PDB file of C-alpha atoms in Angstrom:
ATOM      1  CA  PRO A  10      -6.890 -38.509   1.965  1.00 76.00           C
ATOM      2  CA  THR A  11      -4.937 -35.483   2.801  1.00 87.00           C
ATOM      3  CA  GLU A  12      -5.670 -32.243   4.500  1.00 89.00           C
ATOM      4  CA  VAL A  13      -3.750 -30.670   1.045  1.00 84.00           C
ATOM      5  CA  GLU A  14      -6.477 -33.315  -1.192  1.00 87.00           C
ATOM      6  CA  VAL A  15      -9.062 -32.286   1.000  1.00 89.00           C
ATOM      7  CA  LEU A  16      -8.568 -28.052   0.993  1.00 83.00           C
ATOM      8  CA  ALA A  17      -7.972 -28.628  -3.556  1.00 81.00           C
ATOM      9  CA  GLN A  18     -10.912 -30.365  -3.695  1.00 87.00           C
ATOM     10  CA  VAL A  19     -13.104 -28.435  -2.222  1.00 84.00           C
ATOM     11  CA  HIS A  20     -11.215 -25.613  -4.189  1.00 76.00           C
ATOM     12  CA  ALA A  21     -12.082 -27.102  -7.390  1.00 80.00           C
ATOM     13  CA  ARG A  22     -15.964 -27.658  -6.288  1.00 84.00           C
ATOM     14  CA  LEU A  23     -16.517 -23.930  -5.608  1.00 80.00           C
ATOM     15  CA  ALA A  24     -14.802 -23.193  -8.231  1.00 76.00           C
ATOM     16  CA  ARG A  25     -16.967 -25.228 -10.492  1.00 82.00           C
ATOM     17  CA  HIS A  26     -20.115 -23.456  -8.979  1.00 83.00           C
ATOM     18  CA  TRP A  27     -19.520 -20.508  -8.518  1.00 82.00           C
ATOM     19  CA  ASN A  28     -17.669 -20.728 -12.976  1.00 80.00           C
ATOM     20  CA  LEU A  29     -14.289 -19.149 -11.852  1.00 76.00           C
ATOM     21  CA  SER A  30     -12.319 -21.793 -12.993  1.00 73.00           C
ATOM     22  CA  GLY A  31      -9.547 -20.335 -15.419  1.00 74.00           C
ATOM     23  CA  VAL A  32     -10.511 -17.140 -14.447  1.00 77.00           C
ATOM     24  CA  PRO A  33      -6.739 -15.302 -13.716  1.00 78.00           C
ATOM     25  CA  MET A  34      -6.266 -14.042  -9.874  1.00 74.00           C
ATOM     26  CA  CYS A  35      -9.068 -16.841  -9.070  1.00 71.00           C
ATOM     27  CA  GLY A  36      -6.226 -19.899  -8.346  1.00 65.00           C
ATOM     28  CA  ALA A  37      -4.729 -21.030  -4.626  1.00 61.00           C
ATOM     29  CA  ALA A  38      -3.354 -18.024  -3.744  1.00 65.00           C
ATOM     30  CA  GLY A  39      -6.186 -16.170  -4.331  1.00 68.00           C
ATOM     31  CA  GLY A  40      -9.194 -18.151  -2.713  1.00 72.00           C
ATOM     32  CA  LEU A  41     -10.157 -14.955  -0.651  1.00 79.00           C
ATOM     33  CA  ALA A  42     -10.363 -12.717  -3.889  1.00 81.00           C
ATOM     34  CA  ALA A  43     -12.246 -15.731  -5.353  1.00 81.00           C
ATOM     35  CA  ALA A  44     -15.201 -16.259  -2.456  1.00 83.00           C
ATOM     36  CA  LEU A  45     -15.342 -12.343  -1.810  1.00 85.00           C
ATOM     37  CA  HIS A  46     -16.001 -11.655  -6.424  1.00 85.00           C
ATOM     38  CA  ALA A  47     -18.481 -14.569  -6.817  1.00 85.00           C
ATOM     39  CA  THR A  48     -21.111 -13.854  -3.436  1.00 87.00           C
ATOM     40  CA  LEU A  49     -19.879  -9.973  -3.338  1.00 90.00           C
ATOM     41  CA  GLY A  50     -19.052  -8.618  -6.691  1.00 88.00           C
ATOM     42  CA  ALA A  51     -15.383  -8.073  -5.037  1.00 87.00           C
ATOM     43  CA  PRO A  52     -13.144  -6.924  -8.563  1.00 89.00           C
ATOM     44  CA  LEU A  53      -9.501  -8.644  -8.816  1.00 86.00           C
ATOM     45  CA  VAL A  54      -6.784  -6.596  -8.514  1.00 85.00           C
ATOM     46  CA  SER A  55      -3.071  -7.645  -8.459  1.00 84.00           C
ATOM     47  CA  GLY A  56      -2.329  -8.346  -4.644  1.00 84.00           C
ATOM     48  CA  ALA A  57       1.270  -6.713  -5.438  1.00 88.00           C
ATOM     49  CA  ARG A  58       0.196  -4.040  -6.855  1.00 88.00           C
ATOM     50  CA  PHE A  59      -3.021  -3.272  -4.816  1.00 88.00           C
ATOM     51  CA  ILE A  60      -0.231  -2.941  -2.251  1.00 91.00           C
ATOM     52  CA  LEU A  61       2.948  -1.148  -4.071  1.00 93.00           C
ATOM     53  CA  ASP A  62       0.122   1.530  -5.208  1.00 93.00           C
ATOM     54  CA  ARG A  63      -1.295   1.925  -1.282  1.00 94.00           C
ATOM     55  CA  THR A  64       2.439   2.362  -0.184  1.00 95.00           C
ATOM     56  CA  ASN A  65       3.596   4.945  -2.092  1.00 95.00           C
ATOM     57  CA  LEU A  66       6.386   2.707  -3.479  1.00 94.00           C
ATOM     58  CA  GLY A  67       6.781   4.883  -6.795  1.00 93.00           C
ATOM     59  CA  SER A  68       6.620   8.255  -5.087  1.00 95.00           C
ATOM     60  CA  ARG A  69       9.407   6.380  -2.446  1.00 94.00           C
ATOM     61  CA  MET A  70      12.236   5.095  -5.157  1.00 94.00           C
ATOM     62  CA  ILE A  71      12.005   8.616  -7.036  1.00 94.00           C
ATOM     63  CA  ASP A  72      15.675   9.582  -5.460  1.00 93.00           C
ATOM     64  CA  LEU A  73      17.140   6.829  -5.281  1.00 91.00           C
ATOM     65  CA  ASP A  74      20.175   4.987  -7.614  1.00 87.00           C
ATOM     66  CA  TRP A  75      18.948   1.802  -7.011  1.00 84.00           C
ATOM     67  CA  VAL A  76      16.522  -0.884  -6.204  1.00 86.00           C
ATOM     68  CA  VAL A  77      17.183  -3.622  -4.728  1.00 85.00           C
ATOM     69  CA  THR A  78      14.539  -6.384  -3.768  1.00 87.00           C
ATOM     70  CA  GLY A  79      14.011 -11.005  -4.182  1.00 85.00           C
ATOM     71  CA  GLU A  80      12.390 -13.409  -2.966  1.00 84.00           C
ATOM     72  CA  GLY A  81      13.416 -17.123  -1.735  1.00 80.00           C
ATOM     73  CA  ARG A  82      12.387 -18.701  -4.490  1.00 79.00           C
ATOM     74  CA  SER A  83      12.102 -17.751  -7.751  1.00 81.00           C
ATOM     75  CA  ASP A  84      10.025 -18.868 -10.623  1.00 81.00           C
ATOM     76  CA  ASP A  85       7.410 -19.230 -13.892  1.00 79.00           C
ATOM     77  CA  GLN A  86       5.076 -16.905 -11.122  1.00 79.00           C
ATOM     78  CA  THR A  87       7.454 -14.212 -10.225  1.00 82.00           C
ATOM     79  CA  PRO A  88       6.693 -12.780 -13.785  1.00 80.00           C
ATOM     80  CA  LEU A  89       3.586 -13.172 -13.487  1.00 79.00           C
ATOM     81  CA  GLY A  90       2.820 -10.346 -10.749  1.00 80.00           C
ATOM     82  CA  LYS A  91       4.290 -11.815  -7.934  1.00 85.00           C
ATOM     83  CA  ALA A  92       5.926  -8.598  -5.089  1.00 89.00           C
ATOM     84  CA  PRO A  93       9.165  -8.979  -5.710  1.00 88.00           C
ATOM     85  CA  TRP A  94       9.017  -8.158 -10.260  1.00 86.00           C
ATOM     86  CA  GLU A  95       6.287  -5.856  -9.425  1.00 90.00           C
ATOM     87  CA  VAL A  96       8.975  -3.169  -7.388  1.00 92.00           C
ATOM     88  CA  MET A  97      11.117  -3.803 -10.553  1.00 87.00           C
ATOM     89  CA  GLU A  98       8.331  -3.068 -13.048  1.00 87.00           C
ATOM     90  CA  THR A  99       8.002   0.284 -10.738  1.00 92.00           C
ATOM     91  CA  ALA A 100      11.641   1.005 -11.105  1.00 90.00           C
ATOM     92  CA  ARG A 101      11.905   0.644 -14.777  1.00 87.00           C
ATOM     93  CA  THR A 102       8.704   2.770 -15.325  1.00 90.00           C
ATOM     94  CA  LEU A 103      10.250   5.333 -12.937  1.00 92.00           C
ATOM     95  CA  GLY A 104      14.364   4.887 -15.113  1.00 90.00           C
ATOM     96  CA  LYS A 105      15.797   3.304 -12.323  1.00 87.00           C
ATOM     97  CA  ARG A 106      18.213   0.335 -12.262  1.00 82.00           C
ATOM     98  CA  SER A 107      16.844  -2.257  -9.698  1.00 82.00           C
ATOM     99  CA  ILE A 108      17.652  -6.014  -9.159  1.00 81.00           C
ATOM    100  CA  LEU A 109      16.538  -8.692  -8.246  1.00 80.00           C
ATOM    101  CA  ILE A 110      18.231 -10.849  -5.762  1.00 78.00           C
ATOM    102  CA  SER A 111      17.219 -14.597  -5.857  1.00 78.00           C
ATOM    103  CA  GLY A 112      18.209 -17.082  -3.121  1.00 73.00           C
ATOM    104  CA  ALA A 113      17.522 -19.865  -5.328  1.00 74.00           C
ATOM    105  CA  ILE A 114      15.858 -19.904  -9.441  1.00 74.00           C
ATOM    106  CA  ASP A 115      12.953 -22.770 -10.131  1.00 76.00           C
ATOM    107  CA  GLU A 116      15.248 -25.175 -12.970  1.00 73.00           C
ATOM    108  CA  SER A 117      11.620 -24.676 -14.565  1.00 69.00           C
ATOM    109  CA  ALA A 118      11.875 -20.895 -14.589  1.00 67.00           C
ATOM    110  CA  ARG A 119      15.418 -20.365 -15.083  1.00 64.00           C
ATOM    111  CA  THR A 120      15.167 -19.497 -18.544  1.00 63.00           C
ATOM    112  CA  GLY A 121      12.829 -17.233 -18.265  1.00 61.00           C
ATOM    113  CA  LEU A 122      13.918 -15.419 -15.308  1.00 63.00           C
ATOM    114  CA  LEU A 123      17.832 -15.743 -15.658  1.00 57.00           C
ATOM    115  CA  GLY A 124      17.157 -12.974 -19.233  1.00 55.00           C
ATOM    116  CA  HIS A 125      16.326 -10.460 -17.000  1.00 57.00           C
ATOM    117  CA  PRO A 126      18.580  -8.124 -17.061  1.00 51.00           C
ATOM    118  CA  SER A 127      18.300  -7.537 -13.148  1.00 55.00           C
ATOM    119  CA  LEU A 128      18.132 -10.399 -12.477  1.00 56.00           C
ATOM    120  CA  ILE A 129      20.916 -11.676  -9.850  1.00 54.00           C
ATOM    121  CA  ASP A 130      20.853 -16.007  -9.184  1.00 52.00           C
ATOM    122  CA  SER A 131      22.450 -16.101  -5.302  1.00 47.00           C
ATOM    123  CA  GLU A 132      23.015 -19.930  -6.199  1.00 50.00           C
ATOM    124  CA  PRO A 133      23.398 -20.915  -9.361  1.00 49.00           C
ATOM    125  CA  SER A 134      22.449 -25.126  -8.316  1.00 51.00           C
ATOM    126  CA  GLY A 135      18.888 -23.686  -7.446  1.00 53.00           C
ATOM    127  CA  ARG A 136      19.513 -24.358  -3.933  1.00 60.00           C
ATOM    128  CA  ALA A 137      18.019 -21.692  -1.313  1.00 61.00           C
ATOM    129  CA  PRO A 138      21.293 -20.528   0.559  1.00 66.00           C
ATOM    130  CA  SER A 139      21.214 -19.914   4.196  1.00 72.00           C
ATOM    131  CA  PRO A 140      20.571 -15.951   3.768  1.00 70.00           C
ATOM    132  CA  GLN A 141      23.570 -15.016   4.888  1.00 75.00           C
ATOM    133  CA  GLU A 142      25.459 -16.627   2.027  1.00 75.00           C
ATOM    134  CA  ALA A 143      22.886 -15.547  -0.485  1.00 69.00           C
ATOM    135  CA  LEU A 144      23.400 -11.883   0.157  1.00 72.00           C
ATOM    136  CA  ARG A 145      27.426 -12.764   0.091  1.00 77.00           C
ATOM    137  CA  ARG A 146      26.977 -14.174  -2.638  1.00 75.00           C
ATOM    138  CA  ALA A 147      23.993 -11.262  -3.914  1.00 72.00           C
ATOM    139  CA  THR A 148      26.866  -8.702  -3.499  1.00 75.00           C
ATOM    140  CA  ILE A 149      29.857 -10.356  -5.125  1.00 77.00           C
ATOM    141  CA  ARG A 150      27.668 -11.006  -8.420  1.00 74.00           C
ATOM    142  CA  VAL A 151      26.304  -7.314  -8.605  1.00 73.00           C
ATOM    143  CA  PHE A 152      29.362  -5.366  -7.980  1.00 74.00           C
ATOM    144  CA  GLU A 153      30.739  -8.518 -11.382  1.00 75.00           C
ATOM    145  CA  ARG A 154      27.714  -7.306 -14.137  1.00 70.00           C
ATOM    146  CA  ASN A 155      26.719  -3.975 -13.022  1.00 69.00           C
ATOM    147  CA  LEU A 156      30.901  -3.033 -12.244  1.00 69.00           C
ATOM    148  CA  LEU A 157      32.705  -5.318 -14.079  1.00 70.00           C
ATOM    149  CA  GLY A 158      30.570  -6.108 -16.496  1.00 66.00           C
ATOM    150  CA  ILE A 159      31.170  -9.599 -15.375  1.00 65.00           C
ATOM    151  CA  ARG A 160      27.285 -12.018 -16.681  1.00 61.00           C
ATOM    152  CA  ARG A 161      27.595 -16.300 -15.599  1.00 58.00           C
TER     153      ARG A 161
END
């Protein structure tokens, strides 16, 4: 087996041992959180929300007209607490306009994510362009959508 397969088996074994199967925030990206929760009783919190709160991001948005965030590839996990989505939610609660610029949108999430009015898909084909090209395309789409009312 590959290293990834071995690690996945160990993770599954530990999840069963600590009775964490299916517990939110204890999956692949939450391995350390799961171990600390199971062994020390550490609380499980959203990592993105924790960082945004600790950096006082909301108070830094008060005087802004627009909030721009982004990620290389948006997928079905994006609206489940990934940092860019949490940034947009913080902006929304403050009544700020926000845009998520994504280099590409995973096909499995395309329908749900494109329904969000503030998502800019810089590469409709799903292939991630260079960062410079993604920003150029996203800038065009921002102007089309917000100044001209054009939806793609």
